[in-house]
Coordinates of C-alpha atoms in Angstrom, one line a residue:
Chain Z
M1 CA 41.3 -53.1 56.4
A2 CA 43.3 -51.1 53.5
A3 CA 41.5 -52.7 50.6
D4 CA 38.4 -51.6 52.2
R5 CA 39.4 -48.2 52.4
L6 CA 40.4 -48.1 49.0
L7 CA 37.0 -48.9 47.6
H8 CA 34.6 -47.1 49.8
R9 CA 34.0 -43.6 51.0
R10 CA 34.2 -43.3 54.6
P11 CA 31.9 -42.9 56.3
S12 CA 28.8 -43.4 54.2
R13 CA 26.6 -40.8 54.4
P14 CA 23.3 -40.7 52.3
G15 CA 23.2 -37.7 50.1
A16 CA 26.9 -36.9 50.4
S17 CA 28.1 -34.3 48.0
A18 CA 30.0 -35.7 45.0
A19 CA 33.0 -33.5 45.8
W20 CA 33.8 -35.3 48.9
Y21 CA 36.3 -38.1 48.7
P22 CA 38.2 -39.9 51.4
G23 CA 41.5 -38.5 52.1
D24 CA 43.9 -41.0 53.2
R25 CA 47.2 -39.6 51.8
A26 CA 49.3 -42.7 52.2
L27 CA 47.0 -44.8 50.1
T28 CA 46.4 -42.1 47.6
A29 CA 50.2 -41.7 47.3
A30 CA 50.4 -45.5 46.7
L31 CA 47.9 -45.4 44.0
L32 CA 49.4 -42.5 42.2
A33 CA 53.0 -43.8 42.4
P34 CA 53.2 -46.4 39.7
A35 CA 52.1 -43.7 37.0
L36 CA 54.2 -41.1 38.2
G37 CA 57.1 -43.2 38.4
F38 CA 56.7 -44.4 35.1
L39 CA 56.4 -41.0 33.8
V40 CA 59.5 -39.9 35.8
L41 CA 61.5 -42.9 34.0
F42 CA 60.3 -42.9 30.4
F43 CA 59.1 -39.4 29.9
V44 CA 60.9 -36.8 32.4
Y45 CA 64.1 -38.8 32.3
P46 CA 64.4 -38.9 28.3
I47 CA 63.9 -35.0 28.3
L48 CA 66.7 -34.7 30.7
I49 CA 68.9 -37.0 28.4
T50 CA 68.1 -35.0 25.5
F51 CA 68.9 -31.5 27.5
G52 CA 72.1 -33.2 28.6
T53 CA 73.1 -34.3 25.1
S54 CA 72.4 -30.8 23.7
I55 CA 74.6 -29.0 26.0
S56 CA 77.4 -31.4 26.0
S57 CA 80.4 -30.8 24.0
P58 CA 81.0 -33.6 21.3
E59 CA 84.4 -34.2 23.0
G60 CA 82.5 -35.0 26.1
T61 CA 84.3 -32.4 27.9
G62 CA 82.1 -30.1 30.1
V63 CA 79.2 -27.9 29.0
T64 CA 78.4 -25.9 26.1
I65 CA 75.7 -23.7 24.5
D66 CA 77.4 -23.7 21.3
E67 CA 74.4 -25.9 19.4
Y68 CA 71.8 -23.2 20.5
T69 CA 73.7 -20.5 19.5
R70 CA 74.5 -22.3 16.3
I71 CA 70.8 -22.9 15.6
L72 CA 69.7 -19.4 16.6
S73 CA 72.2 -17.7 14.3
S74 CA 71.6 -19.9 11.4
P75 CA 69.1 -18.4 8.8
K76 CA 68.6 -22.1 7.5
D77 CA 67.2 -23.1 11.0
W78 CA 65.3 -20.3 11.4
G79 CA 63.7 -21.2 8.0
V80 CA 63.0 -24.6 9.2
I81 CA 61.3 -23.3 12.3
A82 CA 59.3 -20.8 10.0
L83 CA 58.4 -23.5 7.8
T84 CA 57.2 -25.8 10.6
L85 CA 55.1 -23.0 12.0
G86 CA 53.7 -22.0 8.9
L87 CA 52.7 -25.4 7.9
A88 CA 50.9 -25.5 11.2
V89 CA 49.2 -22.3 10.9
G90 CA 48.0 -22.9 7.4
T91 CA 46.8 -26.3 8.4
T92 CA 44.7 -24.6 11.1
V93 CA 43.2 -22.0 9.0
L94 CA 42.3 -24.6 6.3
S95 CA 40.8 -26.9 8.7
V96 CA 38.7 -23.8 10.3
L97 CA 37.5 -23.0 6.7
L98 CA 36.6 -26.5 6.2
A99 CA 35.1 -27.2 9.5
I100 CA 32.5 -24.1 9.4
P101 CA 30.4 -25.1 6.4
L102 CA 30.5 -28.5 7.2
A103 CA 29.3 -28.0 10.9
L104 CA 26.6 -25.8 9.4
I105 CA 25.1 -28.3 7.2
L106 CA 25.5 -31.2 9.6
R107 CA 23.7 -29.4 12.5
R108 CA 20.5 -29.3 10.2
R109 CA 20.6 -33.4 10.5
I110 CA 20.4 -34.1 6.9
R111 CA 19.6 -37.5 5.5
G112 CA 22.8 -39.7 6.0
H113 CA 24.3 -37.3 8.9
R114 CA 25.4 -40.2 10.8
A115 CA 27.4 -41.6 8.3
L116 CA 29.0 -38.2 7.5
R117 CA 29.7 -37.8 11.4
L118 CA 31.3 -41.2 11.3
L119 CA 33.2 -40.2 8.0
I120 CA 34.8 -37.4 9.7
L121 CA 36.5 -39.4 12.3
A122 CA 38.2 -41.7 9.9
P123 CA 41.4 -39.7 9.4
L124 CA 41.8 -39.9 13.1
M125 CA 41.6 -43.6 13.5
I126 CA 44.0 -44.5 10.6
L127 CA 47.7 -44.4 11.0
A128 CA 49.1 -41.1 9.5
L129 CA 51.8 -43.1 7.5
V130 CA 49.1 -45.1 5.5
S131 CA 46.9 -41.9 4.9
A132 CA 50.0 -40.4 3.5
L133 CA 50.8 -43.2 1.2
G134 CA 47.1 -43.1 -0.2
L135 CA 47.3 -39.2 -0.6
L136 CA 50.9 -39.6 -2.3
I137 CA 49.0 -42.2 -4.8
L138 CA 46.1 -40.0 -5.3
W139 CA 48.0 -36.7 -6.0
D140 CA 50.7 -38.4 -8.1
R141 CA 51.4 -36.9 -11.2
N142 CA 49.5 -39.8 -13.1
G143 CA 47.0 -39.8 -10.1
W144 CA 43.3 -39.7 -10.2
L145 CA 43.2 -36.0 -9.2
N146 CA 45.5 -34.9 -12.0
L147 CA 43.6 -37.1 -14.5
L148 CA 40.3 -35.4 -13.4
F149 CA 42.2 -32.0 -13.7
S150 CA 43.7 -32.7 -17.1
R151 CA 40.0 -33.3 -18.4
L152 CA 38.2 -30.6 -16.6
L153 CA 41.1 -27.9 -17.4
P154 CA 42.4 -29.1 -21.0
F155 CA 44.3 -25.8 -21.2
S156 CA 46.3 -26.4 -18.3
D157 CA 50.1 -26.8 -18.8
G158 CA 50.7 -30.5 -17.6
P159 CA 50.1 -32.3 -14.5
L160 CA 50.2 -30.4 -11.2
S161 CA 53.1 -31.1 -8.8
I162 CA 51.5 -31.4 -5.6
D163 CA 53.4 -34.7 -4.0
Y164 CA 56.5 -33.6 -2.2
T165 CA 55.7 -29.9 -2.2
I166 CA 55.0 -27.3 0.4
P167 CA 51.2 -26.7 -0.9
G168 CA 51.1 -30.6 -0.8
L169 CA 52.2 -31.0 2.7
L170 CA 49.4 -28.4 3.4
I171 CA 46.7 -30.5 1.5
F172 CA 48.0 -33.6 3.5
Y173 CA 48.1 -32.2 6.8
T174 CA 44.6 -30.8 6.6
W175 CA 43.3 -33.9 5.5
L176 CA 44.9 -35.6 8.4
Y177 CA 44.5 -33.1 11.2
S178 CA 41.3 -31.0 10.4
P179 CA 39.0 -33.7 12.3
F180 CA 39.7 -32.3 15.7
T181 CA 38.8 -28.8 14.6
I182 CA 35.6 -30.2 12.7
L183 CA 34.5 -32.1 15.9
T184 CA 34.7 -29.3 18.2
T185 CA 33.1 -26.9 15.7
L186 CA 30.3 -29.1 15.2
S187 CA 29.9 -29.5 18.9
A188 CA 30.0 -25.7 19.5
I189 CA 27.6 -24.9 16.6
E190 CA 25.1 -27.5 17.6
G191 CA 25.2 -26.3 21.2
I192 CA 24.0 -22.8 20.0
D193 CA 20.3 -22.1 21.1
P194 CA 18.6 -21.7 17.7
N195 CA 16.3 -18.9 19.5
V196 CA 19.3 -16.6 19.7
E197 CA 19.8 -16.6 15.9
E198 CA 15.9 -16.7 15.4
A199 CA 15.9 -13.5 17.4
A200 CA 18.6 -11.9 15.5
R201 CA 16.6 -12.9 12.0
V202 CA 13.3 -11.5 13.2
S203 CA 14.9 -8.2 14.2
G204 CA 15.7 -8.0 10.3
A205 CA 19.4 -9.3 10.2
A206 CA 20.6 -10.7 6.7
P207 CA 21.6 -14.2 6.8
W208 CA 25.5 -13.3 6.6
R209 CA 25.1 -10.8 9.5
V210 CA 23.4 -13.5 11.7
F211 CA 26.3 -15.7 10.9
R212 CA 29.0 -13.2 11.4
S213 CA 27.3 -11.4 14.7
V214 CA 25.6 -14.5 16.6
T215 CA 26.7 -17.8 15.3
L216 CA 30.5 -17.3 15.0
P217 CA 31.0 -15.5 18.2
L218 CA 29.0 -18.1 20.1
A219 CA 31.0 -20.9 18.2
W220 CA 34.3 -19.3 18.6
P221 CA 35.4 -20.9 22.0
G222 CA 34.7 -24.3 20.4
I223 CA 36.5 -23.7 17.0
R224 CA 39.5 -22.5 18.9
A225 CA 39.4 -25.5 21.3
G226 CA 39.6 -28.1 18.5
S227 CA 42.1 -25.8 16.2
V228 CA 44.7 -25.9 18.9
L229 CA 44.6 -29.3 18.6
T230 CA 45.0 -29.1 15.0
F231 CA 47.7 -26.7 15.4
L232 CA 49.8 -28.9 17.7
L233 CA 49.5 -32.2 15.7
A234 CA 50.5 -30.4 12.5
F235 CA 53.5 -28.8 14.5
G236 CA 54.6 -32.1 15.5
A237 CA 53.9 -34.0 12.6
F238 CA 56.7 -36.4 11.8
S239 CA 55.9 -39.7 9.5
V240 CA 54.0 -37.5 6.9
P241 CA 56.7 -35.1 6.0
L242 CA 59.3 -38.1 6.4
I243 CA 57.9 -39.8 3.5
A244 CA 56.0 -36.9 1.7
G245 CA 58.0 -33.9 2.4
G246 CA 60.7 -34.3 -0.4
N247 CA 63.2 -31.8 0.3
N248 CA 60.9 -29.8 2.7
R249 CA 62.1 -30.8 6.2
P250 CA 60.2 -29.6 9.1
L251 CA 61.7 -29.6 12.5
P252 CA 60.7 -33.4 13.4
V253 CA 62.3 -34.6 10.2
L254 CA 65.2 -32.4 10.7
I255 CA 65.9 -33.8 14.3
Y256 CA 65.4 -37.3 13.2
T257 CA 67.8 -37.1 10.2
E258 CA 70.3 -35.1 12.1
A259 CA 70.5 -37.8 14.9
A260 CA 69.8 -40.9 13.0
V261 CA 71.5 -40.2 9.7
F262 CA 74.2 -37.9 10.4
Q263 CA 74.7 -39.2 14.1
N264 CA 74.9 -35.5 15.3
F265 CA 73.0 -36.3 18.6
E266 CA 74.0 -32.9 19.9
R267 CA 72.5 -30.9 17.3
G268 CA 69.4 -33.2 17.1
S269 CA 68.8 -32.9 20.8
A270 CA 69.2 -29.2 20.8
L271 CA 66.6 -28.9 17.8
A272 CA 64.3 -31.2 20.0
M273 CA 64.7 -29.0 22.9
V274 CA 63.8 -26.0 20.8
M275 CA 60.7 -27.9 19.4
A276 CA 59.6 -28.7 22.9
V277 CA 59.9 -25.1 24.2
V278 CA 57.8 -23.9 21.0
A279 CA 55.0 -26.6 21.5
L280 CA 55.1 -25.7 25.4
A281 CA 54.6 -22.2 24.6
A282 CA 51.7 -22.9 22.5
I283 CA 50.0 -25.0 25.0
A284 CA 50.3 -22.3 27.5
I285 CA 48.8 -19.8 25.2
Y286 CA 45.9 -22.0 24.7
I287 CA 45.6 -22.7 28.5
R288 CA 45.3 -19.1 29.1
F289 CA 42.7 -18.7 26.3
S290 CA 40.6 -21.4 27.3
S291 CA 40.4 -20.5 30.9
T292 CA 39.1 -17.1 30.1
T293 CA 36.8 -17.6 27.0
G294 CA 36.7 -21.5 26.8
R295 CA 33.2 -21.8 28.3
G296 CA 30.1 -22.6 26.3
S297 CA 32.3 -24.9 23.9
R298 CA 31.0 -28.0 25.4
S299 CA 27.3 -28.9 24.7
Chain A
M1 CA 26.0 -21.1 1.2
T2 CA 25.1 -18.9 4.2
A3 CA 21.5 -18.6 3.2
V4 CA 21.3 -22.1 3.8
A5 CA 23.7 -22.1 6.8
V6 CA 21.6 -20.1 9.1
G7 CA 18.1 -21.6 9.1
A8 CA 15.8 -23.8 11.1
G9 CA 16.7 -25.2 14.7
P10 CA 19.3 -27.7 15.1
R11 CA 17.0 -30.2 16.6
T12 CA 14.9 -31.0 13.9
R13 CA 15.7 -32.5 10.5
S14 CA 14.9 -29.7 8.2
H15 CA 14.8 -29.1 4.3
L16 CA 17.7 -27.3 2.9
G17 CA 15.7 -24.6 1.2
S18 CA 15.5 -25.0 -2.7
G19 CA 17.3 -24.7 -6.0
L20 CA 20.9 -23.4 -6.0
S21 CA 21.6 -23.5 -2.3
R22 CA 20.5 -27.1 -2.1
L23 CA 22.8 -27.9 -5.0
L24 CA 25.6 -26.1 -3.5
V25 CA 25.2 -28.1 -0.1
Y26 CA 25.1 -31.5 -1.9
T27 CA 28.2 -30.7 -4.0
F28 CA 30.1 -29.6 -0.8
L29 CA 29.1 -33.1 0.9
L30 CA 30.0 -35.1 -2.1
A31 CA 33.4 -33.5 -2.5
F32 CA 34.1 -34.0 1.2
V33 CA 32.9 -37.7 0.9
L34 CA 35.1 -38.1 -2.0
Y35 CA 37.8 -36.1 -0.3
V36 CA 38.0 -38.4 2.7
L37 CA 37.5 -41.7 1.0
S38 CA 39.4 -41.5 -2.2
P39 CA 43.0 -42.1 -0.3
F40 CA 41.7 -45.2 1.1
L41 CA 40.4 -46.2 -2.3
A42 CA 43.7 -45.3 -4.1
I43 CA 45.4 -47.7 -1.6
L44 CA 43.0 -50.5 -1.9
V45 CA 43.4 -50.1 -5.8
N46 CA 47.1 -50.0 -5.8
S47 CA 47.5 -53.0 -3.2
V48 CA 46.1 -55.4 -6.2
A49 CA 47.2 -53.2 -9.3
E50 CA 49.0 -54.8 -12.0
G51 CA 50.8 -52.0 -14.1
W52 CA 48.9 -49.1 -12.9
F53 CA 51.0 -46.4 -14.5
G54 CA 51.2 -43.9 -17.3
G55 CA 48.1 -42.0 -16.7
R56 CA 45.4 -45.1 -16.6
V57 CA 42.2 -44.3 -14.6
L58 CA 42.4 -48.0 -13.6
P59 CA 45.2 -50.7 -13.3
A60 CA 45.6 -52.7 -16.4
G61 CA 45.0 -56.0 -14.4
L62 CA 44.5 -57.3 -11.0
T63 CA 47.1 -59.1 -8.9
L64 CA 47.6 -60.7 -5.4
R65 CA 51.2 -60.7 -6.0
W66 CA 51.8 -57.6 -3.6
F67 CA 50.0 -59.5 -0.8
D68 CA 52.3 -62.5 -1.5
W69 CA 55.2 -60.2 -1.5
A70 CA 54.1 -58.7 1.7
F71 CA 53.5 -62.1 3.3
N72 CA 56.6 -63.8 1.9
V73 CA 59.4 -61.4 1.2
T74 CA 58.7 -58.9 4.2
N75 CA 57.5 -61.9 6.5
L76 CA 54.3 -60.2 7.4
P77 CA 53.0 -63.1 9.7
K78 CA 56.0 -62.5 12.0
V79 CA 55.9 -58.4 11.8
M80 CA 52.1 -58.6 12.5
G81 CA 52.6 -61.1 15.5
N82 CA 55.2 -58.5 16.8
S83 CA 52.5 -55.6 16.4
F84 CA 50.1 -57.8 18.3
I85 CA 52.6 -59.0 21.0
I86 CA 53.7 -55.2 21.5
A87 CA 50.0 -54.0 21.8
G88 CA 49.1 -56.6 24.2
L89 CA 52.0 -55.9 26.5
T90 CA 51.2 -52.0 26.3
I91 CA 47.6 -52.8 27.1
A92 CA 48.8 -55.0 30.2
I93 CA 51.3 -52.2 31.4
S94 CA 49.0 -49.3 30.8
L95 CA 46.2 -50.8 32.8
A96 CA 48.4 -52.1 35.6
I97 CA 49.9 -48.7 36.4
G98 CA 47.0 -46.5 34.9
L99 CA 44.1 -47.9 36.7
P100 CA 45.1 -47.2 40.2
T101 CA 46.1 -43.6 39.3
A102 CA 42.7 -43.3 37.5
W103 CA 40.9 -44.5 40.7
A104 CA 42.8 -41.9 42.8
L105 CA 42.3 -39.0 40.5
G106 CA 38.5 -40.0 39.8
R107 CA 37.5 -41.3 43.5
R108 CA 40.1 -39.7 46.2
R109 CA 40.9 -36.3 47.3
V110 CA 44.3 -35.5 45.6
R111 CA 46.0 -32.5 46.1
A112 CA 47.2 -30.6 43.2
R113 CA 44.7 -32.8 41.1
N114 CA 45.0 -30.5 38.0
M115 CA 48.4 -30.3 37.9
L116 CA 48.9 -34.3 38.2
M117 CA 46.3 -34.5 35.3
T118 CA 48.4 -32.0 33.3
L119 CA 51.6 -34.0 34.0
I120 CA 50.0 -37.1 33.0
L121 CA 48.5 -35.6 29.7
L122 CA 51.8 -34.1 28.9
P123 CA 53.3 -36.9 26.8
K124 CA 50.4 -36.5 24.6
T125 CA 50.8 -32.7 24.1
V126 CA 54.2 -32.6 23.3
P127 CA 55.4 -34.0 20.2
P128 CA 56.8 -37.7 20.8
I129 CA 59.9 -36.6 18.7
T130 CA 61.1 -34.3 21.4
F131 CA 61.7 -37.2 23.9
A132 CA 62.2 -39.9 21.4
L133 CA 66.2 -39.4 21.1
G134 CA 66.6 -39.2 24.8
L135 CA 64.3 -42.4 25.1
S136 CA 66.5 -44.1 22.6
R137 CA 69.6 -43.4 24.4
E138 CA 68.0 -44.5 27.5
F139 CA 67.1 -47.5 25.9
Y140 CA 70.4 -48.3 24.8
A141 CA 71.7 -48.1 28.2
F142 CA 69.2 -50.2 29.8
D143 CA 69.4 -53.0 27.1
L144 CA 65.7 -52.4 26.1
V145 CA 66.4 -51.7 22.4
D146 CA 64.9 -54.4 20.0
T147 CA 62.8 -56.2 23.0
H148 CA 59.0 -56.4 23.0
L149 CA 59.1 -55.1 26.3
G150 CA 61.0 -52.1 25.5
V151 CA 58.9 -51.1 22.5
A152 CA 55.8 -51.5 24.8
L153 CA 57.1 -49.3 27.3
A154 CA 57.8 -46.7 24.8
H155 CA 54.1 -47.0 23.6
T156 CA 52.8 -47.1 27.1
T157 CA 54.2 -43.2 27.6
L158 CA 51.4 -42.4 24.8
A159 CA 48.7 -44.8 26.0
L160 CA 48.9 -43.9 29.7
P161 CA 47.3 -40.5 29.4
F162 CA 44.2 -42.1 27.5
V163 CA 43.8 -44.8 30.3
V164 CA 43.9 -42.2 33.0
L165 CA 41.8 -39.7 31.2
I166 CA 39.0 -42.3 30.3
M167 CA 39.1 -44.3 33.5
S168 CA 39.4 -41.5 35.9
A169 CA 36.1 -39.9 34.4
T170 CA 34.6 -43.5 34.4
F171 CA 35.5 -44.1 38.0
E172 CA 34.1 -40.8 39.0
G173 CA 30.7 -41.5 37.5
L174 CA 30.4 -44.8 39.3
D175 CA 27.3 -44.6 41.6
E176 CA 28.3 -44.4 45.0
R177 CA 24.9 -45.9 46.5
V178 CA 25.6 -49.3 44.6
L179 CA 28.8 -49.6 46.1
D180 CA 27.3 -48.7 49.6
A181 CA 24.6 -51.3 49.0
G182 CA 27.2 -53.7 48.1
R183 CA 28.8 -53.3 51.4
V184 CA 25.7 -53.2 53.3
C185 CA 24.7 -56.3 52.0
G186 CA 27.9 -57.9 53.2
G187 CA 30.2 -58.2 50.4
N188 CA 33.8 -57.7 50.9
W189 CA 35.8 -55.5 49.0
L190 CA 37.2 -57.9 46.4
R191 CA 33.5 -59.1 45.9
N192 CA 32.4 -55.7 45.4
L193 CA 35.3 -54.8 43.0
V194 CA 34.6 -58.0 41.0
H195 CA 30.7 -57.8 40.9
L196 CA 30.0 -54.1 41.1
V197 CA 33.0 -52.0 40.1
L198 CA 34.2 -54.1 37.1
P199 CA 30.7 -54.4 35.5
M200 CA 29.7 -50.8 35.9
A201 CA 33.1 -49.6 34.7
M202 CA 33.2 -52.2 31.9
P203 CA 32.2 -49.4 29.2
G204 CA 35.0 -47.3 30.0
L205 CA 37.5 -49.9 30.1
M206 CA 36.8 -51.2 26.8
A207 CA 37.1 -47.8 25.3
A208 CA 40.6 -47.4 27.4
V209 CA 41.6 -50.9 25.9
L210 CA 40.6 -50.0 22.4
F211 CA 42.4 -46.8 22.6
T212 CA 45.5 -48.3 23.8
F213 CA 45.5 -51.1 21.1
V214 CA 45.3 -48.7 18.3
T215 CA 47.9 -46.2 19.9
S216 CA 50.2 -49.2 20.1
F217 CA 49.3 -50.6 16.8
N218 CA 49.6 -47.2 14.6
E219 CA 52.6 -46.1 16.6
F220 CA 55.6 -45.0 14.6
T221 CA 58.0 -42.2 16.1
L222 CA 58.8 -44.1 19.3
T223 CA 58.7 -47.3 17.5
L224 CA 61.3 -46.0 15.0
V225 CA 64.0 -45.2 17.6
T226 CA 63.5 -48.4 19.8
Y227 CA 62.7 -51.1 17.3
G228 CA 65.2 -53.6 15.9
P229 CA 65.4 -56.7 13.6
E230 CA 63.3 -59.0 16.0
T231 CA 60.6 -56.2 17.0
L232 CA 59.9 -55.0 13.6
T233 CA 56.3 -53.7 13.4
L234 CA 53.7 -53.2 11.0
T235 CA 54.3 -49.4 10.9
V236 CA 58.0 -49.4 10.5
Q237 CA 57.5 -52.1 8.0
T238 CA 55.1 -49.9 5.9
Y239 CA 57.8 -47.0 6.4
L240 CA 60.7 -49.3 5.1
S241 CA 58.6 -50.3 2.2
I242 CA 57.7 -46.9 1.0
G243 CA 61.4 -45.9 1.6
D244 CA 62.6 -48.9 -0.7
G245 CA 59.9 -47.5 -3.5
F246 CA 57.6 -50.5 -3.3
L247 CA 54.5 -48.6 -3.3
E248 CA 52.3 -51.8 -4.1
V249 CA 53.7 -53.6 -1.2
A250 CA 53.5 -50.9 1.1
S251 CA 49.9 -50.5 -0.1
A252 CA 49.3 -54.1 0.7
I253 CA 50.6 -53.8 4.1
S254 CA 48.5 -50.7 4.6
V255 CA 45.2 -52.7 3.9
V256 CA 46.1 -55.1 6.6
L257 CA 46.9 -52.2 8.8
L258 CA 43.5 -50.6 8.1
V259 CA 41.5 -53.7 9.4
P260 CA 41.8 -53.0 13.1
S261 CA 41.2 -49.3 12.6
V262 CA 38.0 -50.0 10.6
L263 CA 36.7 -52.5 13.4
L264 CA 37.4 -49.7 15.8
L265 CA 35.7 -47.1 14.0
I266 CA 32.5 -49.2 13.7
L267 CA 32.7 -50.3 17.5
I268 CA 33.1 -46.5 18.1
Q269 CA 29.8 -45.8 16.3
R270 CA 28.1 -48.2 18.3
Q271 CA 29.4 -47.6 21.8
I272 CA 31.2 -44.4 22.3
R273 CA 30.3 -40.9 21.5
P274 CA 32.6 -39.2 19.2
E275 CA 33.3 -36.4 21.5
N276 CA 34.9 -38.6 24.1
I277 CA 38.0 -39.6 21.4
L278 CA 39.0 -35.7 21.2
G279 CA 42.7 -35.6 22.0
G280 CA 42.5 -39.1 20.9
V281 CA 44.3 -41.4 18.3
K282 CA 46.9 -39.6 16.7
G283 CA 49.5 -41.2 14.2
L284 CA 52.3 -38.9 14.6

């Protein structure tokens, strides 16, 4: 009976290796078909439509690569790509700088470390749009942080402009996307055998030297794994720069604006394809790195 | 900092040294706690604020007017209903097409397993905006725009990777001996599915359902290109309120949006290990 073949391994052998699965190709294909069909229909096909739109001429006659040549020869568009990449790289660096000291403290299981671990997750669970709204209110020219700064630094000239600026976007992105880096960094640093560090210390290494030559290299694969996620999310961020970017429009906002506001679907689609290619290149680099040195990141 | 950093073994709770380093650590932790919590606090205060401007630390007064606006002017009950209907549909569709695939990937010999897995995870790694325009055009052609089913289908592209990832790991971990025992004891496949597989897979299933719910409830990009007047969701309404400049009303809606996320966070703390949600919820 087909359903029986579905549920049970055949023949049942005690101590059979866990890697042994029944190979009934027709049944396996039937199980995989719905999800694959769905992906083709609602993921692959939309990408094909986007590509098709990007190479169709506005009059609907034939194929053209005008939009791509226009993007690649436009300093303004290169500026947008640079802004998007720069925000992603900056966010990644800030996240790593935040993650390492935090992980080094949390590994010591100080009182309240469970609550802190939960707190790390908070930005992941909450809609980016809501977080961005909170950050906008917080960093407003009349917001709490500017009130605090004006009391701490009475000689400063006027409130800081953070909202709708590039440094502001960096702060917001780091708040939103650093949890991925923090989580893997924490997991990597807690996975390090303390005896290795102890050995370095006993051999006379100063604390900074132990950190730089032992702790950091051992934790690096984990730090890198998380930071790539942070990078990808910051690269693809849409809702946050849409409401908090002001005149700074990274690629996703530009794509949306071109298509939805200016009804220029050809240009919007071409920009979307450029964005997809850059994102895929980043993933390819990630997979290459993680397959050669990614071991040891999971504890 | 580093003098504190590299210290005793990680498995024991240890004292933090003394004096300056201790002060530094606690200052850093306090700053981190404030850094994470203050935006939420700002939203909570703003949602009940009366006359909060001109450099006041706290609003001049408290009011529930913004919640009243949110409920009556923006028709929050209907918008919330849309969000829940769409999330429910997304869960149903994702499970219906994701569970068989997860079973195949977790328990059967599948050729090019890694390639398939990569393909299924792809919608989570490519920014949604890259296929949002195409999806929107496809939906116009299929007449799916501004239907609950359409928005749910769009959300499923992002929820499906979760379901397959979590459930294939769950199914792979099922104890074969229990299934064998069920068969030996004469249970037919349906009985074994209901009485053995389902209870054993329940924790994973709960996690998958929760993540699908939050993915749909918090989804913005794909909703923005497929919604219409009849399928306005909480996220799009928040965006529209911010765009209209009604930050207080947007804050009130945000407080409503926070509730499921906070509940999920509490559930996660009790049920699921944080590592499992990596690659998890993102509100792009």
